CSV table of C-alpha atoms in Angstrom, one decimal:
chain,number,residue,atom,x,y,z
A,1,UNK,CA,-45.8,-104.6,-39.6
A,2,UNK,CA,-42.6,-106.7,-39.2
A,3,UNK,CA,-40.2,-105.9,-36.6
A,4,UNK,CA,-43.0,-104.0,-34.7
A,5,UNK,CA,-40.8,-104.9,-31.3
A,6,UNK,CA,-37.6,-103.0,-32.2
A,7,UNK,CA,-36.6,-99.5,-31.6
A,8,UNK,CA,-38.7,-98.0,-34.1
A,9,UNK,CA,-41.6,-100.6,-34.6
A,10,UNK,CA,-42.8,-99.9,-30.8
A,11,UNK,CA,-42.9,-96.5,-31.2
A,12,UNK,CA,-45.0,-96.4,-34.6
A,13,UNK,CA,-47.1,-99.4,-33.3
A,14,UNK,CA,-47.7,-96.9,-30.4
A,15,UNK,CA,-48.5,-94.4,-32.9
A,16,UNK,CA,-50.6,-95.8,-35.4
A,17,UNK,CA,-53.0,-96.9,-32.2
A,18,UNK,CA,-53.3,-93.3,-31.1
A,19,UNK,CA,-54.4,-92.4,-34.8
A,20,UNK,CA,-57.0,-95.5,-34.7
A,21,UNK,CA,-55.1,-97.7,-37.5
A,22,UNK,CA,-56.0,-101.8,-37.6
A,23,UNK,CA,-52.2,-103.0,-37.1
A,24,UNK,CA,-51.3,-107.2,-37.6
A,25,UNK,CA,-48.0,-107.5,-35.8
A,26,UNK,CA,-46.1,-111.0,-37.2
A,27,UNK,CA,-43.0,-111.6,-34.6
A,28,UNK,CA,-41.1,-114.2,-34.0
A,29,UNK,CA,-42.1,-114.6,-30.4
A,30,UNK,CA,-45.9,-113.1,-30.8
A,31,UNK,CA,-46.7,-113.7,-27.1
A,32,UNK,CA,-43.6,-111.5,-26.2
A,33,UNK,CA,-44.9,-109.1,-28.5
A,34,UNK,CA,-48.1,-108.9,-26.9
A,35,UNK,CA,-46.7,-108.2,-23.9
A,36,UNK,CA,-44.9,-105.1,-25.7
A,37,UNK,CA,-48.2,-103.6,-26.8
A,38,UNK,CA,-51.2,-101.9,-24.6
A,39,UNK,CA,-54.1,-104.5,-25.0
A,40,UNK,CA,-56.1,-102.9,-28.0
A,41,UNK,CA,-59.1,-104.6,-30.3
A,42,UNK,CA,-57.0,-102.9,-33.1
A,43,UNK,CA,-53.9,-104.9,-32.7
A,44,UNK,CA,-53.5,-108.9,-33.7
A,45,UNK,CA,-50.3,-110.6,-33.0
A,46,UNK,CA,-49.4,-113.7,-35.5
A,47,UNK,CA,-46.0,-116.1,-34.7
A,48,UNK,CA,-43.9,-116.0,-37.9
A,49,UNK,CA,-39.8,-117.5,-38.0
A,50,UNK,CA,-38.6,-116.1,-41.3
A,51,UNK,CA,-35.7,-119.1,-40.5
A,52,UNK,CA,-38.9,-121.4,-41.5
A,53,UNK,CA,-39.9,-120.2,-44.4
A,54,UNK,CA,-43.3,-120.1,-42.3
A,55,UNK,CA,-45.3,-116.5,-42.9
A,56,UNK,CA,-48.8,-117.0,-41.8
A,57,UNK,CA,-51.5,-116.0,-44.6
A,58,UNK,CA,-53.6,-114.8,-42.4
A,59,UNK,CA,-51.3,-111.9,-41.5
A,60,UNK,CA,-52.7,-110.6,-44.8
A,61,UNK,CA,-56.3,-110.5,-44.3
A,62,UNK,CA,-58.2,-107.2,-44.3
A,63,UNK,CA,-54.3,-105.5,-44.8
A,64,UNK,CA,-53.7,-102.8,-47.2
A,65,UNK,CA,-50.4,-102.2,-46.5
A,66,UNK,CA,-47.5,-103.4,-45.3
A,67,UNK,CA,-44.7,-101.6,-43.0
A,68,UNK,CA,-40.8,-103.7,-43.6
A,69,UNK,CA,-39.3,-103.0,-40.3
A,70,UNK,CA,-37.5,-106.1,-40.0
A,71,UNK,CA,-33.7,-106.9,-39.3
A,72,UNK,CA,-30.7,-107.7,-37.4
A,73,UNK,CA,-29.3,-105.0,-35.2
A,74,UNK,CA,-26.0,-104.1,-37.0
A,75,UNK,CA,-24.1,-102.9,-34.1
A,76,UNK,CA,-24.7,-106.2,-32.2
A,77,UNK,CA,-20.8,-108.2,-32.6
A,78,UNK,CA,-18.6,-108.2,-34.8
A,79,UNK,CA,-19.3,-108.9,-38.2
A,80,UNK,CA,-18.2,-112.1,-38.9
A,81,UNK,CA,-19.6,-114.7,-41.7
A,82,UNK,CA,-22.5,-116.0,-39.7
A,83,UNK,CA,-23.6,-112.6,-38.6
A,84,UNK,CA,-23.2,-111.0,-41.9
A,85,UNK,CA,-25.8,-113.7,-43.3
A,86,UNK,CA,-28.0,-112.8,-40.7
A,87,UNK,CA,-28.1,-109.2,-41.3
A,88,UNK,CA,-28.8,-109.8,-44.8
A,89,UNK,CA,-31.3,-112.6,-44.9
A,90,UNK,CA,-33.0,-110.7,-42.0
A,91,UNK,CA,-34.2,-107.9,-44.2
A,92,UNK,CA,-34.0,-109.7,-47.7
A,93,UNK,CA,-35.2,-113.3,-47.5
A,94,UNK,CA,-38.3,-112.3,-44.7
A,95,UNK,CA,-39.4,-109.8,-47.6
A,96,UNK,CA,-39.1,-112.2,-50.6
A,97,UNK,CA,-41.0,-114.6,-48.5
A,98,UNK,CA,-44.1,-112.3,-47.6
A,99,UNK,CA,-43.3,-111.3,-51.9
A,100,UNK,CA,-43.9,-115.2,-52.4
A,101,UNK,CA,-47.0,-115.7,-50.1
A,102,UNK,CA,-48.4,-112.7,-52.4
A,103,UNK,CA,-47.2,-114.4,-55.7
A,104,UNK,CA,-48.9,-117.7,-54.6
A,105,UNK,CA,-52.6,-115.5,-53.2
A,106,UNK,CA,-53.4,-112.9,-56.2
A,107,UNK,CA,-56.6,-112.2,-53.8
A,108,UNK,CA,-54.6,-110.2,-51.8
A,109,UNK,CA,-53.9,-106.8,-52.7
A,110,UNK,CA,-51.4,-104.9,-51.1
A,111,UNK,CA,-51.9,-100.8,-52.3
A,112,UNK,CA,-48.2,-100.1,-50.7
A,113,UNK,CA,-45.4,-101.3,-49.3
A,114,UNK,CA,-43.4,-99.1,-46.8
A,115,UNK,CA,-39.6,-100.6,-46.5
A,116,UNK,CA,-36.7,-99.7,-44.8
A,117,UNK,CA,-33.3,-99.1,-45.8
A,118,UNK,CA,-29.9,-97.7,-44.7
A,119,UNK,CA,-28.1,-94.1,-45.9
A,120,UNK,CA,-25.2,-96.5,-45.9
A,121,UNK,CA,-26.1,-97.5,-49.5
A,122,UNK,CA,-24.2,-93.7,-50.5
A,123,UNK,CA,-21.1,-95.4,-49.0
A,124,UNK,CA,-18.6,-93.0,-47.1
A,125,UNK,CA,-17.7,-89.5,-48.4
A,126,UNK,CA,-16.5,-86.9,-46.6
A,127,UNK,CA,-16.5,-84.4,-48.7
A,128,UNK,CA,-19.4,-85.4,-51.2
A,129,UNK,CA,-23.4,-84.4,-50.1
A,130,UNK,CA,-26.0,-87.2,-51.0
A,131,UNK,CA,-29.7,-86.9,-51.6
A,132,UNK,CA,-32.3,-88.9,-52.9
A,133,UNK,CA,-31.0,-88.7,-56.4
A,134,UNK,CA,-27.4,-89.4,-56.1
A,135,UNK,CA,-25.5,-92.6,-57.2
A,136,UNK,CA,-25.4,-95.9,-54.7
A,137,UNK,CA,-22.0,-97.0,-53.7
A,138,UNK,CA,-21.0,-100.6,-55.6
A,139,UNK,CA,-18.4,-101.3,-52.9
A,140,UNK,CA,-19.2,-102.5,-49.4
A,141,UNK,CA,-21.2,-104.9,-47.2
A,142,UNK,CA,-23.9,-102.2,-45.9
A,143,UNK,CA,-24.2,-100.8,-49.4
A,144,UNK,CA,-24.7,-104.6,-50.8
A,145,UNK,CA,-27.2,-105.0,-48.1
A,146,UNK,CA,-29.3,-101.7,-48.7
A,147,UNK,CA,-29.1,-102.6,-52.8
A,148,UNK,CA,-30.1,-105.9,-52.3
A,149,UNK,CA,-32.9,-105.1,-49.9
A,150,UNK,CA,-34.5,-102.0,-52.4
A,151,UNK,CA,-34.3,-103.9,-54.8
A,152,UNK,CA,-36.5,-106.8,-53.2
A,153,UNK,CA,-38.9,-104.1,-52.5
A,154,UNK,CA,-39.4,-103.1,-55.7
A,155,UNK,CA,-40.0,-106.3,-56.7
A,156,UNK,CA,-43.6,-106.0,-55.1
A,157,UNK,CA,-44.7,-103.3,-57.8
A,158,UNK,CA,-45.4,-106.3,-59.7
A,159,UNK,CA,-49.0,-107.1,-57.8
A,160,UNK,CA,-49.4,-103.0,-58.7
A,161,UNK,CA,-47.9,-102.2,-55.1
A,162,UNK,CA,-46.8,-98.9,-54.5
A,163,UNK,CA,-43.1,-98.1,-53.1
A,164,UNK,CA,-42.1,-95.8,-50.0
A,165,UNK,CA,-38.5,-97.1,-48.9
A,166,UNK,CA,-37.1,-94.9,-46.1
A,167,UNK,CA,-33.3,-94.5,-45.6
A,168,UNK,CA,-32.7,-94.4,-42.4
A,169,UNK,CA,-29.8,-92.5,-40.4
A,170,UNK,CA,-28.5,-92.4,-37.2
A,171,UNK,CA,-31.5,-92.8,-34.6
A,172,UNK,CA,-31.5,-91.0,-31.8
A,173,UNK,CA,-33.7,-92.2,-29.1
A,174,UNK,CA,-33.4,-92.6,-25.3
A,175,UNK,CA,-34.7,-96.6,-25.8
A,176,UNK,CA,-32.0,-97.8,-27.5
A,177,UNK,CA,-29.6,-97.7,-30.5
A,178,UNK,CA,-26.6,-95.1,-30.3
A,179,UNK,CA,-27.2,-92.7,-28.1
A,180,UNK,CA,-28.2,-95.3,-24.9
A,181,UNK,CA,-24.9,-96.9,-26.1
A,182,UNK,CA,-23.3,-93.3,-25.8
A,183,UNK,CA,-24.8,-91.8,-22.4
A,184,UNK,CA,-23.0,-94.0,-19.9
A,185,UNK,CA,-19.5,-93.4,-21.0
A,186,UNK,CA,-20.3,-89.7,-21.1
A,187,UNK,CA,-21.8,-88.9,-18.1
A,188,UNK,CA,-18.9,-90.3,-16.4
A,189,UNK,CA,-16.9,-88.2,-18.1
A,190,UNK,CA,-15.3,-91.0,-20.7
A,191,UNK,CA,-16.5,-89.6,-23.7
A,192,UNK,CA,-14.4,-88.2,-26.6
A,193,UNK,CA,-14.4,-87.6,-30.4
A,194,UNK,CA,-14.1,-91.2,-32.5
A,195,UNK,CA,-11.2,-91.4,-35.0
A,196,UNK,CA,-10.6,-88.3,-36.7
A,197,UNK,CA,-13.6,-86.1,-35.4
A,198,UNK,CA,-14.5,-85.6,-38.6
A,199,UNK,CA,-16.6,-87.8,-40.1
A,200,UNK,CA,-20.1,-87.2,-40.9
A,201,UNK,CA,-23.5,-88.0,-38.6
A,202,UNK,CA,-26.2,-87.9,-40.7
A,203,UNK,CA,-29.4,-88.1,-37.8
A,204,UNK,CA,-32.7,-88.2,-36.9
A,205,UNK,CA,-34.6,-88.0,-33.8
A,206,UNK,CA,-37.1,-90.9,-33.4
A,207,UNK,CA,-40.0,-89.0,-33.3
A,208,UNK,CA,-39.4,-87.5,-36.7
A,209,UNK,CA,-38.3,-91.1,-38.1
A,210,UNK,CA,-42.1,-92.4,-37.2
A,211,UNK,CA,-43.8,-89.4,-38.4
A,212,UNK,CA,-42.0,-89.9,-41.6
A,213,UNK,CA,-43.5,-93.5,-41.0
A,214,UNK,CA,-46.5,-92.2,-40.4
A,215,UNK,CA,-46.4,-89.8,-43.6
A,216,UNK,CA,-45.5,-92.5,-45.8
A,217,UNK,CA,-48.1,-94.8,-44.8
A,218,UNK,CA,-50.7,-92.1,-45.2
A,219,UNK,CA,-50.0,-89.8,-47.9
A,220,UNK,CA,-49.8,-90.6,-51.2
A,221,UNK,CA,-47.0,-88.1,-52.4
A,222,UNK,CA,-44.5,-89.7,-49.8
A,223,UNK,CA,-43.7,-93.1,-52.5
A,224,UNK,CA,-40.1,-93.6,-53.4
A,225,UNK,CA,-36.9,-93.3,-51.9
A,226,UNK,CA,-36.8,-91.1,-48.9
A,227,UNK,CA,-33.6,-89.9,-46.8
A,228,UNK,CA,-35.1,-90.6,-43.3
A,229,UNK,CA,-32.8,-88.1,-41.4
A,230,UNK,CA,-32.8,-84.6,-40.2
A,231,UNK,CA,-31.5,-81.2,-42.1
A,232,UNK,CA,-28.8,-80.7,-39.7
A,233,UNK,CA,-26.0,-82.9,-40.5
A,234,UNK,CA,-22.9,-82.3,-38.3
A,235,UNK,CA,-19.2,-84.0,-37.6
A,236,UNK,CA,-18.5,-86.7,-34.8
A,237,UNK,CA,-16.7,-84.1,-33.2
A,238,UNK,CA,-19.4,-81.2,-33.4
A,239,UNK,CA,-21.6,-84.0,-32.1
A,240,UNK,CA,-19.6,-84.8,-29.0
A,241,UNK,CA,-19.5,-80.9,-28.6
A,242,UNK,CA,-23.1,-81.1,-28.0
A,243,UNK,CA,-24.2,-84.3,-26.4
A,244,UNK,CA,-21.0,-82.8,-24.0
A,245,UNK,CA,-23.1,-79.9,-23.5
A,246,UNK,CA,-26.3,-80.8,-22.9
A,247,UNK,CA,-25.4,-83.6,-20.5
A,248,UNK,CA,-23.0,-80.8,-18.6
A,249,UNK,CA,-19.7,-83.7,-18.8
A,250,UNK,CA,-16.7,-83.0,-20.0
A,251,UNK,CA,-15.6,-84.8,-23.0
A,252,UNK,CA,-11.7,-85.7,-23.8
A,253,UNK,CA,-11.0,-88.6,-23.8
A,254,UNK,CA,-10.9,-89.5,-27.7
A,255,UNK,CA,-11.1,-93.2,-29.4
A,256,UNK,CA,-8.2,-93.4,-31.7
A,257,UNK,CA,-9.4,-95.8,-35.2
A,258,UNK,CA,-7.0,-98.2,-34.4
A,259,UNK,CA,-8.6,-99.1,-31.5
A,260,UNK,CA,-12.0,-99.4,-33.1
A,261,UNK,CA,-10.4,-101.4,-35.4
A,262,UNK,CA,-8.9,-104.0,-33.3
A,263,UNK,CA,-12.4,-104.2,-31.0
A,264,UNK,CA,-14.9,-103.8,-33.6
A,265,UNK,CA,-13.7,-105.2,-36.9
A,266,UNK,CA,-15.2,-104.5,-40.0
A,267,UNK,CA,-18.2,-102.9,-38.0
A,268,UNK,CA,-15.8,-100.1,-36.8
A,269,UNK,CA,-16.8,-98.3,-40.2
A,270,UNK,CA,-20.1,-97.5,-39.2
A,271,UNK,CA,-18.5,-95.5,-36.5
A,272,UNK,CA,-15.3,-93.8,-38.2
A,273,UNK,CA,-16.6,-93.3,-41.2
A,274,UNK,CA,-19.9,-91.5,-42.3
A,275,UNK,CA,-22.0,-89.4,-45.4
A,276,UNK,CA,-23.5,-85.8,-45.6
A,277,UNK,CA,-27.2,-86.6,-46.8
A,278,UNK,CA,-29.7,-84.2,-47.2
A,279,UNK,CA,-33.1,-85.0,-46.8
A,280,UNK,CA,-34.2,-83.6,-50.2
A,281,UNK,CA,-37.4,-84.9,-50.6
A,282,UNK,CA,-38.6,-84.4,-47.1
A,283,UNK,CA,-37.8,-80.8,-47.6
A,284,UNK,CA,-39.3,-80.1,-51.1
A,285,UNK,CA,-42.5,-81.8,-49.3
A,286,UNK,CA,-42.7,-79.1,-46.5
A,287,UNK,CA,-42.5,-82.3,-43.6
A,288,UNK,CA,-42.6,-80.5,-41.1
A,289,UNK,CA,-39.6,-81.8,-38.1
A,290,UNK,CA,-40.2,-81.6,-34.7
A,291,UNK,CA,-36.3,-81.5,-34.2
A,292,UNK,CA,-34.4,-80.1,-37.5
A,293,UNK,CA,-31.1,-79.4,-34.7
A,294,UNK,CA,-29.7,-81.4,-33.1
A,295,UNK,CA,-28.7,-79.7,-29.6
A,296,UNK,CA,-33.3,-79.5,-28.9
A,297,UNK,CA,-33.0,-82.9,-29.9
A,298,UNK,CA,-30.7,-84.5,-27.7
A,299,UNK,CA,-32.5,-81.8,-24.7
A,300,UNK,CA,-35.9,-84.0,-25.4
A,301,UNK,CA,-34.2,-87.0,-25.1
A,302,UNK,CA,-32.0,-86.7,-22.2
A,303,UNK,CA,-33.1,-83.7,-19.8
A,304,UNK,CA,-37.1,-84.8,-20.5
């Protein structure tokens, strides 16, 4: 697993030991990453700087598959030139690397490769619903970045690797990502509708996320491209309604664009602008979610 100690890696990592998988975590700072993790004889930590073009071989040994979880936080500053690179070559060049490590060992045979992508790569609609089947947007940094990133996954069908690529929504977790970013300004009463109100959040409660994880890992019939998000897809402003609501603040005090604008930059269109996706395949699997609304799954996270 790469990026086992963000958000979502912990909470899979976590996961996976409670369901008695063998897991080799390659991090950046391993000893840090040790210190994430429960000790366990089914976890090995291995130091890897995709910066040094550096993946450790043995990484691979005794693995069968291999879970993409790595990447720059794209919320973290604004998105200037340097941090743009970042966010790529995060996701893309730490895959093509592990891609040339297999190129260079044919011994090691990967069955499937589980990697990560965005929803982003539909580009912003408001009007138009997305599923697994629908066209990528040709315009835009995150939709470059998801494109180019599939498309280095797919690259590993060449060794006869199978594909699961998961496209990940809006997160909801009480560790991190929006809603910890969201929860302060609210419960002192500062919150408010972004832009317009009525752009589309597209979501997915964390625990879902890893059991879709968990699903793709494990099953077979879960290969492909997978909206990673739940069936209830709702406006920024129904969303305020209800994170308003379960937190028992009131919430009127809106962010007008411009203001995004001037603070955020570019990054200010993950926020006012968004996609209805549908989780098509998910559904026509029978996954069964844990949170399919989203006012149970904001209760779990906040009032637990």
């Amino acid at each position: 697993i790469t990026g086992a100690t963000g958000l979502v890696g912990k909470e899979l990592v976590q996961t996976l030991l409670t369901k008695k998988h063998k897991v080799h975590i390659v991090s950046r700072d391993s000893k840090r990453a040790q210190s994430v993790f429960p000790q366990s004889n089914l976890l090995k930590f291995f130091p890897w700087d995709y910066h040094k073009d550096n993946f450790p071989i043995e990484a691979l040994q005794d693995v069968d598959k291999i879970v993409h979880l790595m990447g720059e936080n794209i919320a973290e500053g604004r998105w200037n030139n340097e941090q743009k690179a970042e966010i790529l070559n995060s996701r893309v060049e730490s895959l093509k690397q592990i891609y040339k490590i297999l190129e260079k060992n044919p011994d090691y045979k990967i069955k499937k490769l589980i990697s990560t992508s965005a929803i982003g790569i539909y580009g912003q609609d408001k009007t138009q619903k997305f599923d697994e089947k629908s066209t990528t947007q040709q315009v835009g940094f995150l939709p470059f970045v998801c494109r180019e990133w599939e498309k280095m996954a797919y690259k590993f069908q060449k060794f006869g690797t199978e594909i699961s690529i998961l496209r990940v929504g809006i997160v909801l977790s009480k560790s991190g990502g929006a809603l910890k970013k969201m929860l302060l300004p609210f419960k002192l009463g500062m919150g408010g509708v972004l832009g317009s109100g009525q752009q589309f959040m597209s979501w997915i409660h964390i625990k879902d996320l890893v059991n879709l994880y968990i699903m793709a890992i494990e099953e077979n019939k879960y290969g492909g491209i997978i909206n990673a998000i739940a069936p209830q897809v709702v406006t920024n402003k129904e969303f305020t309604k209800t994170l308003s609501k379960v937190i028992n603040r009131p919430a009127i005090i809106p962010v007008p664009s411009i203001v995004l604008k001037t603070t955020l930059g570019e990054m200010s269109e993950i926020l006012l602008q968004g996609q209805w996706v549908t989780p098509q395949k998910a559904l026509d699997l029978k996954y069964q979610y844990e949170f399919e609304n989203l006012e149970p799954a904001l209760s779990n996270l906040i009032n637990k």
